[in-house]
Coordinates of C-alpha atoms in Angstrom, one line a residue:
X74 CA 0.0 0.0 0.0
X75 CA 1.4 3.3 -1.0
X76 CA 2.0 6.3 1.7
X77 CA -0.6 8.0 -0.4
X78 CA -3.3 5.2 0.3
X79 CA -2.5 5.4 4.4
X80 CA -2.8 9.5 4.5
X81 CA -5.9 8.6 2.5
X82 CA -7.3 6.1 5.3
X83 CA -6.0 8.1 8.1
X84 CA -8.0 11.1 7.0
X85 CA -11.0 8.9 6.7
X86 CA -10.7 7.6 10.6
X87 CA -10.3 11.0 11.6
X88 CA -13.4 11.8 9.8
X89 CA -15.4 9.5 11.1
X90 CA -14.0 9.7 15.2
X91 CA -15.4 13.0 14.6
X92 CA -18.5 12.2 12.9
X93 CA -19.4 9.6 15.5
X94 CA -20.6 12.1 18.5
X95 CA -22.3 14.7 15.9
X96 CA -25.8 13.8 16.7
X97 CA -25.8 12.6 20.9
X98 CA -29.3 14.0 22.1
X99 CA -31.3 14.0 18.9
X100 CA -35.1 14.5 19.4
X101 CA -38.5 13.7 17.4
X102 CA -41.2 16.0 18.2
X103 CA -45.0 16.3 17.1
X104 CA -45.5 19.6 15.2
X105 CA -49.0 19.5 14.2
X106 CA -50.9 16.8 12.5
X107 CA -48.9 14.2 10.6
X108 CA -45.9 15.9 11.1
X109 CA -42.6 14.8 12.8
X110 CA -40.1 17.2 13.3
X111 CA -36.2 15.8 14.1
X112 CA -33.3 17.8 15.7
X113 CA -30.0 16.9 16.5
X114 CA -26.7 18.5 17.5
X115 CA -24.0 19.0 14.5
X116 CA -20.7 18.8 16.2
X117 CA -18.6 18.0 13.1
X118 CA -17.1 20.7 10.8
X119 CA -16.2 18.5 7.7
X120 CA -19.6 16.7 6.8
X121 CA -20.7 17.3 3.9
X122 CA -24.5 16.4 4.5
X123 CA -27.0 13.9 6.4
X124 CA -28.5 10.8 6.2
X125 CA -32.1 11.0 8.0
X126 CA -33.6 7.4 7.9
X127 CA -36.9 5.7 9.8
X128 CA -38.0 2.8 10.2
X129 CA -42.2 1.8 10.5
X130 CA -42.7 -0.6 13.5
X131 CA -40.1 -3.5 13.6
X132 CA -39.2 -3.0 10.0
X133 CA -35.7 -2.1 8.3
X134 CA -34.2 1.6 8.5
X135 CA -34.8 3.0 5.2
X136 CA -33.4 6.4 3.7
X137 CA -35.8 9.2 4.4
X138 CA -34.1 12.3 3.6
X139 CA -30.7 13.7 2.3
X140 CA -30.1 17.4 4.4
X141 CA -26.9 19.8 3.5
X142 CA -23.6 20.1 6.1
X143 CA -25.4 22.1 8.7
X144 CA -28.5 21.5 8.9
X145 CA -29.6 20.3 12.5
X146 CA -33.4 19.5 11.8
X147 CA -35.5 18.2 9.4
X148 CA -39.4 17.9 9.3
X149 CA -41.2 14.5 8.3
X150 CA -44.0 15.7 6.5
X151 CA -44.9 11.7 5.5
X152 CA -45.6 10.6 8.7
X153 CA -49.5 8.2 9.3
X154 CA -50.7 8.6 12.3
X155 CA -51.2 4.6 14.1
X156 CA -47.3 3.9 13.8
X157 CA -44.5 3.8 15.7
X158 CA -41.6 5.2 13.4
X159 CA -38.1 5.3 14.6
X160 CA -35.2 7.6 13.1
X161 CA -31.6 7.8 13.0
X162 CA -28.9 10.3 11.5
X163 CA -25.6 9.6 10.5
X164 CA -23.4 12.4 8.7
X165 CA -21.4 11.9 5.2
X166 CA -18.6 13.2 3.2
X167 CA -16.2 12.1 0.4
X168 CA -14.5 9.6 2.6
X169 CA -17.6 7.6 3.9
X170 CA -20.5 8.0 6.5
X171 CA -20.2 8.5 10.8
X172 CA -21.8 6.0 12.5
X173 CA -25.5 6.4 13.8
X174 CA -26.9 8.8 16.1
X175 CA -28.8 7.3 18.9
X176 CA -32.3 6.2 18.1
X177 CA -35.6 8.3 18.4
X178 CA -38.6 7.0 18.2
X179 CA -42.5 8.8 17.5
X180 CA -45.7 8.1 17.4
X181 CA -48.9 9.9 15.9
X182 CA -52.5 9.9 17.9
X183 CA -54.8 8.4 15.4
X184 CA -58.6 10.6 15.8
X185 CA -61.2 8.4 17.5
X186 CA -64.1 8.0 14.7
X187 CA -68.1 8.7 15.0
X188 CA -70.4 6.7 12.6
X189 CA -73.5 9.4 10.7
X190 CA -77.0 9.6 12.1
X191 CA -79.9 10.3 8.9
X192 CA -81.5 13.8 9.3
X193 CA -84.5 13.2 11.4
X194 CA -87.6 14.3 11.2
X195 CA -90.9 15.1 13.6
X196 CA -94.0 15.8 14.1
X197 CA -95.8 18.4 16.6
X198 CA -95.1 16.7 20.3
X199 CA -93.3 14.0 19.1
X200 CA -89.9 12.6 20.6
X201 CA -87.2 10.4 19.2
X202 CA -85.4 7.7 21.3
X203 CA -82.6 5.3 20.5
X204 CA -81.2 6.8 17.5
X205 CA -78.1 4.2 17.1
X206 CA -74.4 5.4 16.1
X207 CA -71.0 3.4 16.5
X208 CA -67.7 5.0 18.1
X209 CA -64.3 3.4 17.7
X210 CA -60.5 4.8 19.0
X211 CA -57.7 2.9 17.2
X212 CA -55.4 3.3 20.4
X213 CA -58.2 3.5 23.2
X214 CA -61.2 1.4 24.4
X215 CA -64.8 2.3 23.2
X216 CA -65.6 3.0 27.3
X217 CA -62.8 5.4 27.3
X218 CA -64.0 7.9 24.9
X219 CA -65.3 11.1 26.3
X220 CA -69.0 11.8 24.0
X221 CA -70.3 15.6 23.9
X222 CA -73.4 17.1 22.5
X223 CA -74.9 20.3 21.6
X224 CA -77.6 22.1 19.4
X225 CA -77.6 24.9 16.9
X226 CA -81.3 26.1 18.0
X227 CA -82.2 26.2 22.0
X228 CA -85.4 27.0 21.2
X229 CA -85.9 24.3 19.3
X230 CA -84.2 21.6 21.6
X231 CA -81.7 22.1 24.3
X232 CA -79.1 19.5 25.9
X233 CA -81.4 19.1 28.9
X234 CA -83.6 17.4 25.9
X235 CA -81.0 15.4 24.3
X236 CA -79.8 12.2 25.9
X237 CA -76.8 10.1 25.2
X238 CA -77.2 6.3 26.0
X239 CA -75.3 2.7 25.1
X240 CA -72.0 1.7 25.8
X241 CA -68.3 0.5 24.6
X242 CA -68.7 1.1 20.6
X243 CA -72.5 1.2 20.6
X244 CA -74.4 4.2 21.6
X245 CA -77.6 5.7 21.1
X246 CA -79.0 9.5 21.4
X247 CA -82.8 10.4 22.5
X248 CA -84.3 13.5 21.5
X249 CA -87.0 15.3 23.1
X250 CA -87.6 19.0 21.3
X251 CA -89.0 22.0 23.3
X252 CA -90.6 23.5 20.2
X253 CA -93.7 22.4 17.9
X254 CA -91.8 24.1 15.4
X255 CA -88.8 24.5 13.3
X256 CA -85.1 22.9 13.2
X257 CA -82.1 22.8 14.5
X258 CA -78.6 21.2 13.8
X259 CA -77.2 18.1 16.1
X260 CA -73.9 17.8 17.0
X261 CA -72.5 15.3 18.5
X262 CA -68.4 15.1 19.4
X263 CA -66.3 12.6 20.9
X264 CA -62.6 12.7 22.1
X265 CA -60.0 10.4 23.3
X266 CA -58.2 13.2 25.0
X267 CA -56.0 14.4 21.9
X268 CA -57.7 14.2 19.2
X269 CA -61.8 14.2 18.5
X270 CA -64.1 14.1 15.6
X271 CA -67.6 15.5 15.3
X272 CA -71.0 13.8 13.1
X273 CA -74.0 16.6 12.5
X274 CA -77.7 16.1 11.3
X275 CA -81.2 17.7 10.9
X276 CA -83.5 17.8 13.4
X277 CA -86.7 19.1 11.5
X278 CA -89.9 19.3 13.5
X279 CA -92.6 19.8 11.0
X280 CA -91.9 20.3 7.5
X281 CA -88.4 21.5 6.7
X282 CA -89.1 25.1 5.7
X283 CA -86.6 26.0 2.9
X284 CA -85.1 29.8 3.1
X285 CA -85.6 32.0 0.0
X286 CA -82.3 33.1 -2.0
X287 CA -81.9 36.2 -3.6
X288 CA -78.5 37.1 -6.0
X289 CA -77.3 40.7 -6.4
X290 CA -74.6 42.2 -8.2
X291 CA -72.0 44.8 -7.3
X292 CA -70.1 46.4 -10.0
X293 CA -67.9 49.8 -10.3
X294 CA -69.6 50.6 -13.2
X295 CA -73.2 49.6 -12.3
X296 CA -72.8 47.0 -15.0
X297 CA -70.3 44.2 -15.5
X298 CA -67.3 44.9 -17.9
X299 CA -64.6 42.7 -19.6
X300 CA -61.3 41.6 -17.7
X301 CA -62.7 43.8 -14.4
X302 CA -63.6 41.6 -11.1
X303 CA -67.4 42.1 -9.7
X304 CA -69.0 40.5 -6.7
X305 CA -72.0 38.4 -6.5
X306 CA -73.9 38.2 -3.1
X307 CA -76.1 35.4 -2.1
X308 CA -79.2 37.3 0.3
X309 CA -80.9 34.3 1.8
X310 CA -84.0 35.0 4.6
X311 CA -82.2 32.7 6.9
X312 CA -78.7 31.6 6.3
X313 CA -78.1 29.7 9.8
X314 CA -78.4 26.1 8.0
X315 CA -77.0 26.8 4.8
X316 CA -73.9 24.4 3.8
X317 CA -72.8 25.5 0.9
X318 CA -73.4 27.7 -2.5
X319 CA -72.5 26.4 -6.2
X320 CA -71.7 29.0 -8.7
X321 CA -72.4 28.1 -12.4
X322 CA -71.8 30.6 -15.2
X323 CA -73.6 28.9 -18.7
X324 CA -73.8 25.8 -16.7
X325 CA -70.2 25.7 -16.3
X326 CA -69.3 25.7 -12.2
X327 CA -66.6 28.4 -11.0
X328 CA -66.8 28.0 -7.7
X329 CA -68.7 26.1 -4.6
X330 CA -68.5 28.8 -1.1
X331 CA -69.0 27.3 1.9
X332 CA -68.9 30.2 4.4
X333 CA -71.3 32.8 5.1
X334 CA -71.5 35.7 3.7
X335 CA -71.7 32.9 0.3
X336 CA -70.2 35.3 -1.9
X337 CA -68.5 35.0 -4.9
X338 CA -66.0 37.5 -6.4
X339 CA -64.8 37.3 -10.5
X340 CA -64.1 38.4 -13.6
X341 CA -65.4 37.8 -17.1
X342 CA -62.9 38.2 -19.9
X343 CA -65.3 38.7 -22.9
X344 CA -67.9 40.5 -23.7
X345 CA -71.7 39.1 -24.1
X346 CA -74.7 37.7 -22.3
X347 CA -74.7 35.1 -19.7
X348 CA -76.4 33.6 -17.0
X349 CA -75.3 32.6 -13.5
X350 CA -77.1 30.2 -11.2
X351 CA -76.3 30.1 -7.6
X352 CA -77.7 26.8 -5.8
X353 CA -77.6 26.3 -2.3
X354 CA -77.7 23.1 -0.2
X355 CA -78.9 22.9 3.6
X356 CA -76.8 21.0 6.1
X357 CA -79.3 17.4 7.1
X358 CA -81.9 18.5 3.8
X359 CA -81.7 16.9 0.8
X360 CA -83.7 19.8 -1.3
X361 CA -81.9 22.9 -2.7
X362 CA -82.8 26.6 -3.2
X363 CA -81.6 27.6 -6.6
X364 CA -81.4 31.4 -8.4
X365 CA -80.3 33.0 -11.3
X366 CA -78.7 36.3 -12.6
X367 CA -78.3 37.7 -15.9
X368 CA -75.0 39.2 -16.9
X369 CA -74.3 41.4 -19.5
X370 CA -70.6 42.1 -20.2
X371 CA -69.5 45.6 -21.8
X372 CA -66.0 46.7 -22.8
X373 CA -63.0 47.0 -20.6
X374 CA -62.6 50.3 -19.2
X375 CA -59.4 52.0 -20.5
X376 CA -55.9 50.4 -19.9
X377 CA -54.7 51.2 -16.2
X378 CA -51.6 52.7 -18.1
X379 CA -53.5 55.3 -19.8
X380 CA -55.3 56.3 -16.7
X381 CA -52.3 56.5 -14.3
X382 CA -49.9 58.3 -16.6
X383 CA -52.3 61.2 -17.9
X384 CA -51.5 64.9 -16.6
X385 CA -53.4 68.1 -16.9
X386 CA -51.8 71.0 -17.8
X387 CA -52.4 74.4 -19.3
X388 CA -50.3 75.0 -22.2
X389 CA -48.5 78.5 -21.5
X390 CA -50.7 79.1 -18.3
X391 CA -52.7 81.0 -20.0
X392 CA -56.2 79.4 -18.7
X393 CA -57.4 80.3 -15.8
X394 CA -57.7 77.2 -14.0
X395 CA -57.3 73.5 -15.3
X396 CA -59.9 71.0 -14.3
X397 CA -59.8 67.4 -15.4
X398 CA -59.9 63.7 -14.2
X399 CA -61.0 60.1 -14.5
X400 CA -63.8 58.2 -13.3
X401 CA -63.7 54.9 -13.5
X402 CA -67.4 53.9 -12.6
X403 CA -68.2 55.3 -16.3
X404 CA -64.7 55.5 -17.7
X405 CA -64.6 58.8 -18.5
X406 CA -61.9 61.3 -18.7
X407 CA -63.4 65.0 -18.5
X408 CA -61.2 68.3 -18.9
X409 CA -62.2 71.9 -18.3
X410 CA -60.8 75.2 -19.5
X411 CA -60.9 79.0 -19.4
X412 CA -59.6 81.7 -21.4
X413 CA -57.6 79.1 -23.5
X414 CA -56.8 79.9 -27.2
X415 CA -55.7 77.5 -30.0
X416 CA -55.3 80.5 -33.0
X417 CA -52.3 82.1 -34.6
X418 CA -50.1 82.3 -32.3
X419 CA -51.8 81.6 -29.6
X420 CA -51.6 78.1 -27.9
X421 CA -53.0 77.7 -24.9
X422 CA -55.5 74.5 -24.1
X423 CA -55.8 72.8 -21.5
X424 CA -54.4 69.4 -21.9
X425 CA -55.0 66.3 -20.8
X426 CA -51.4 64.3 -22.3
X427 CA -49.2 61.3 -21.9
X428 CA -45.3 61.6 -23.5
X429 CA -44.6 58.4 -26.0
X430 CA -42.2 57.3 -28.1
X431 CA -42.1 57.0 -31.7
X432 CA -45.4 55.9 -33.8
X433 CA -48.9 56.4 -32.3
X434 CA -52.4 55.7 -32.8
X435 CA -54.6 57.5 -30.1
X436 CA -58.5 56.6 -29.9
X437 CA -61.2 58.3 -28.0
X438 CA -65.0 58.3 -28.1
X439 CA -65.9 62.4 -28.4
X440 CA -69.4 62.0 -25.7
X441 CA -70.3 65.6 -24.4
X442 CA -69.1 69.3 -25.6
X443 CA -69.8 72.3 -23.6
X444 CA -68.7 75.4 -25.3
X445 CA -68.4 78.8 -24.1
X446 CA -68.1 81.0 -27.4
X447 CA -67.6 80.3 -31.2
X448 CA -63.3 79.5 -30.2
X449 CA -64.4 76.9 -28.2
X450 CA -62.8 73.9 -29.1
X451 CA -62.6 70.3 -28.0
X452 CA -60.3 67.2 -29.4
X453 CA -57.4 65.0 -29.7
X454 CA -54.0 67.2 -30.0
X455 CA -50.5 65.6 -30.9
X456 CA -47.6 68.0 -29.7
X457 CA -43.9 68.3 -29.8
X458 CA -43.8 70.1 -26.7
X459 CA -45.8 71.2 -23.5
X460 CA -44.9 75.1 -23.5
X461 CA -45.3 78.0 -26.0
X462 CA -46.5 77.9 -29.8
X463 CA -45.1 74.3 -30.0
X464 CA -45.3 72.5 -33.3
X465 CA -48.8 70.4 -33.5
X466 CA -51.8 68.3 -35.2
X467 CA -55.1 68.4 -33.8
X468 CA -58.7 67.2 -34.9
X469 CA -60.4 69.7 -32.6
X470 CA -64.9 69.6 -32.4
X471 CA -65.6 73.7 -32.8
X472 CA -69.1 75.7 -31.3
X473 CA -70.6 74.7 -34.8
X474 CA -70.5 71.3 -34.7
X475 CA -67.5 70.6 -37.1
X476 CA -64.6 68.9 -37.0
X477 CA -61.3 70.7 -37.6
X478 CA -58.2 69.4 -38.4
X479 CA -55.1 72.0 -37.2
X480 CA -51.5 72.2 -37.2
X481 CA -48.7 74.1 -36.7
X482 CA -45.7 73.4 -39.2
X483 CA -43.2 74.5 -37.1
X484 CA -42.8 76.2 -33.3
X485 CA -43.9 80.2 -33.7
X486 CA -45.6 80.1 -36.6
X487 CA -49.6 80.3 -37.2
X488 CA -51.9 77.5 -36.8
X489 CA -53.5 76.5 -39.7
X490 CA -57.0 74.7 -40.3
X491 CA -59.5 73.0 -42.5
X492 CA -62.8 71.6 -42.0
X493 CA -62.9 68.1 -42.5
X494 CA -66.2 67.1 -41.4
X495 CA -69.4 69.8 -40.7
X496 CA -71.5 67.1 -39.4
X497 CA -69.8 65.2 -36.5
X498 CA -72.6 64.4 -33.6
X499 CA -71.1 63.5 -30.0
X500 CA -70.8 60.4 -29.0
X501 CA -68.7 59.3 -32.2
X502 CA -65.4 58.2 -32.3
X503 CA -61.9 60.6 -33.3
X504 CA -58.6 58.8 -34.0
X505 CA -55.5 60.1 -35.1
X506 CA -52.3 58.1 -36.4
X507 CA -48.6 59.2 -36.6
X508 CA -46.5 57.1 -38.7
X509 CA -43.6 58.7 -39.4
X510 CA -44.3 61.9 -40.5
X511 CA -47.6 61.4 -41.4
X512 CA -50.5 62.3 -40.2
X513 CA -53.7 60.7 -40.8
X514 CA -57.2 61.5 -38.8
X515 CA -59.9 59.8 -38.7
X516 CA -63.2 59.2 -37.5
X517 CA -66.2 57.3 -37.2
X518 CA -70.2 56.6 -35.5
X519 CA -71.2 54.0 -33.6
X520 CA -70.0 50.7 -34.5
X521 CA -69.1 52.1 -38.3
X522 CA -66.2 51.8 -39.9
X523 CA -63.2 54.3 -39.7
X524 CA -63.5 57.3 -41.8
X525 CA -60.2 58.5 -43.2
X526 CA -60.9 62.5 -43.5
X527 CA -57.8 64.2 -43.8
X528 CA -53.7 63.6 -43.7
X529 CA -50.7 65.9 -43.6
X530 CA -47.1 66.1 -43.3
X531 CA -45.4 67.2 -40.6
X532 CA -42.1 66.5 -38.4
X533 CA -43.3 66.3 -34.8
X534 CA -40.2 64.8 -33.6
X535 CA -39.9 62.0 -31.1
X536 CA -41.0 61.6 -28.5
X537 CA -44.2 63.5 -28.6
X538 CA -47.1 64.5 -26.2
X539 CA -50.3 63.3 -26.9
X540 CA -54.0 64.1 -25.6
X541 CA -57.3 65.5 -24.9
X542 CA -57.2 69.4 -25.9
X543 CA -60.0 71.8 -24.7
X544 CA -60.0 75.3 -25.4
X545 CA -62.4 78.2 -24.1
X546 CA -61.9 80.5 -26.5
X547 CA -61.6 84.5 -25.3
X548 CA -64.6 85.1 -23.9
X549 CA -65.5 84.7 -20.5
X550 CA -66.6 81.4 -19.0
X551 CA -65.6 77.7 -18.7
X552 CA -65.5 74.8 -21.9
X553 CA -65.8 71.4 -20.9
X554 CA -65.4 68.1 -22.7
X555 CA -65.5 64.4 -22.0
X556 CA -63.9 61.1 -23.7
X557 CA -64.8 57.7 -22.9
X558 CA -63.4 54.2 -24.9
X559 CA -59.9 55.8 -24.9
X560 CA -56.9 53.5 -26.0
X561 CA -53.4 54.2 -26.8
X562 CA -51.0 52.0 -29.1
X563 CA -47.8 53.4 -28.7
X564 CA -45.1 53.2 -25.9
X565 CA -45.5 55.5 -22.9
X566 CA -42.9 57.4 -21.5
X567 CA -42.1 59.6 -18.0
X568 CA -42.3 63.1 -18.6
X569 CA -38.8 63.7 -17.4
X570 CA -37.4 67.1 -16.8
X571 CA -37.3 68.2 -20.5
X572 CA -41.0 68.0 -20.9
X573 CA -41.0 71.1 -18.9
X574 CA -40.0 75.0 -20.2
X575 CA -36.7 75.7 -19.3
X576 CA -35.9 78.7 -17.0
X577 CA -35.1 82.2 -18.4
X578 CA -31.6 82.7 -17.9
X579 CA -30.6 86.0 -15.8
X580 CA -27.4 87.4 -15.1
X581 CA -26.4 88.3 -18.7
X582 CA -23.3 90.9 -19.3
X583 CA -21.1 91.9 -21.5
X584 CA -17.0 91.4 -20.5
X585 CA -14.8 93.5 -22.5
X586 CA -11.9 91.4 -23.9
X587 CA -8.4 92.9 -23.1
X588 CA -6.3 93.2 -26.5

């Protein structure tokens, strides 16, 4: 054997004299049902993981679980309760294995069972004696169990009115009701100390008396809408006994609740008609209460990225005030002005903008117009800047009822205009598309097709602002507009500092230069 080999195999004993008092006082505790949880002391440095192994009853050691160097407790997740399991740890490296820790051993209650009793029912003045139900304990003796009772309904029948009788695994339970009316739920419990289970049923004096079940809808928007969550509520005239609700949309079941308040809460991603049918059972009844809703799905309200990235501004501060905002409930975006001006030279709207990048193709449905003198003007405005005469395309609604489509060529100079359409109603749709430098407007009723009424040329730069535009003209009082249906297909940017007019600089003079 070469001197190699020996350092080899004296390394290994070293390893192992080590190894073999890494796990003195290891432990298996319960942690909650089913589960074992194992701890042990590491007191090597070299290992380079562990061996967990258990054994069932008198049976062989078989490997459990592989841990990392370090570890010092593992959890047995596999564990039946009704067997004694025994573990063992031994660490590992390269060179071989320690020997075994010392031996701990577990074992997990097993929960007594109760056999079922059939809902039972009676007439006015009439008792029940000798219902019959088994109990077992897999550890403990029938006689040992500890049986408990109670009732759902006092008024009905208290525990002075229910007696428990029989012995070792058979038993029996007498009932005699206070009331001449009504139901209440049984329940009766037994324990072996640790663990206990529970059976339930019906006691219906009478005929069972089914509750009535009413569904209602709440929405944001008063009405359901695509891709948006909305909660159905089941209103029953007496919940106390009901065990459960099934939810079916188009006979298709979402979901089964089976907790009060019986409420279910989704979302339906397309739009349409349907129906849901909400069907509840009672606990110890065998009949069901059933009823259904009608569902009609609009449109999804405007992208959440539209709605949290729009500003308001007023282009120059010339307007008075700037009032605008979203509401959600009817997806609406509204925008106020005063004093604002979109002629000549002048440019200075309100605006309700987002900054993209490159191409866009903005959408917005045109609902309500309130002018306040023949400037007014209301519409979708692309803009290379937020401040001053900045170079521009709009397809702006006017006090007559037409559609204009401006633009400024270039920053300073004079808007320009042409009527493109003289009769646009509200509530129709006004799109305009940059591709390039092209511009191409468009618009259309209802669920028409796209009209394509006018195009230009014109270098807007990138990126761009784009909007709702509202103007109040000169005179005195307040335009308002609002847009529903908006969508935006183009990349949306942060403002970022150079969206805003730079600072006039201060300070200048004039140095003479020495010769």
């Amino acid at each position: 054997m070469s001197a190699t080999n020996f350092e080899k195999i004296g390394k290994l004993r070293r390893s192992l004299l080590v190894f073999s008092a890494f796990a003195l006082g290891m432990a298996a505790s319960w942690v909650q049902a089913d589960e074992v949880e194992l701890t042990w002391t590491d007191n090597s440095d070299n290992e380079e993981g562990f061996n967990v192994e258990r054994k069932s009853g008198d049976g062989e050691y078989l490997l459990l679980a592989t841990v990392d160097a370090d570890t010092e407790a593992y959890l047995d997740s596999s564990a039946e309760p009704g067997v004694v399991y025994s573990y063992r740890v031994s660490a590992y490296n390269s060179f071989g294995s320690s020997d075994y820790s010392n031996v701990a051993a577990h074992y997990i209650n097993v929960a007594p069972s109760i056999s079922s009793i059939e809902p039972v029912e009676l007439a006015a003045n009439e008792s029940a004696s000798g219902l019959e139900f088994t109990i077992s304990d897999f550890e403990d003796s029938a006689e040992d169990l500890i049986l408990s009772v109670s009732s759902s309904d006092e008024s009905v029948i208290d525990e002075t009115g229910i007696t428990l009788g029989g012995s070792g695994s058979s038993r029996t339970i007498s009932l005699d009701p206070l009331s001449n009316g009504g139901f209440a739920t049984i329940t009766v419990s037994v324990s072996d100390g640790e663990d206990s289970a529970s059976m339930q049923f019906l006691l219906s004096i009478g005929s069972y008396d089914y509750p009535s079940l009413e569904l209602g809808i709440d929405t944001i928007a008063g009405q359901a809408r695509a891709g948006e969550s909305f909660t159905v509520s089941s209103v029953f005239s007496d919940s106390s006994d009901v065990a459960a609700v099934s939810f079916t949309l188009d006979g298709v079941l979402i979901e089964e609740v089976s907790s009060s308040p019986y409420e279910l809460t989704f979302g339906i991603s397309e739009t349409g008609s349907y129906t849901l049918v909400a069907t509840a059972s009672f606990l110890g009844a065998e009949g069901t209460v059933s009823d259904q809703l009608s569902i009609s799905v609009s449109e999804a309200p405007s992208s959440s990225d539209i709605v949290s990235n729009l500003k308001t501004t007023a282009i120059d501060g010339e307007g008075s005030t700037v009032e605008g905002g979203y509401d959600l409930a009817t997806d609406t975006f509204y925008l106020e002005d005063e004093l604002g001006v979109i002629a000549g030279t002048s440019d200075s709207p309100s605006y309700y903008y987002l900054r993209v990048e490159g191409d866009v193709s903005v959408i917005a449905r045109l609902d309500a117009f309130v002018s306040a003198s023949n400037q007014s003007v209301a519409g979708l405005m692309l803009r290379s800047a937020l401040y001053g005469p900045a170079t521009q395309a709009s397809l702006l609604l006017n006090d007559s009822g037409s559609l204009v489509a401006r633009s400024r060529q270039s920053r300073g100079a004079s808007v320009e205009g042409v009527s493109v359409k003289t009769d646009f109603e509200l509530g129709s749709w006004l799109k305009i598309d940059r591709d390039g430098e092209t511009i191409t407007f468009y618009t259309k009723s209802g669920d028409g097709d796209w009209e394509t009424i006018h195009s230009m040329v014109l270098d807007l730069g990138s990126p761009v602002f784009v909007g709702f535009a509202v103007a109040a003209g000169s005179a005195e009082g307040t335009a308002s507009a609002s847009f529903s249906h908006v969508s935006l297909d183009g990349t949306i940017l942060e403002l970022g500092e150079d969206a805003r007019e730079p600072e006039v600089p201060t300070g200048l003079i004039i140095t003479p230069l020495s010769n």
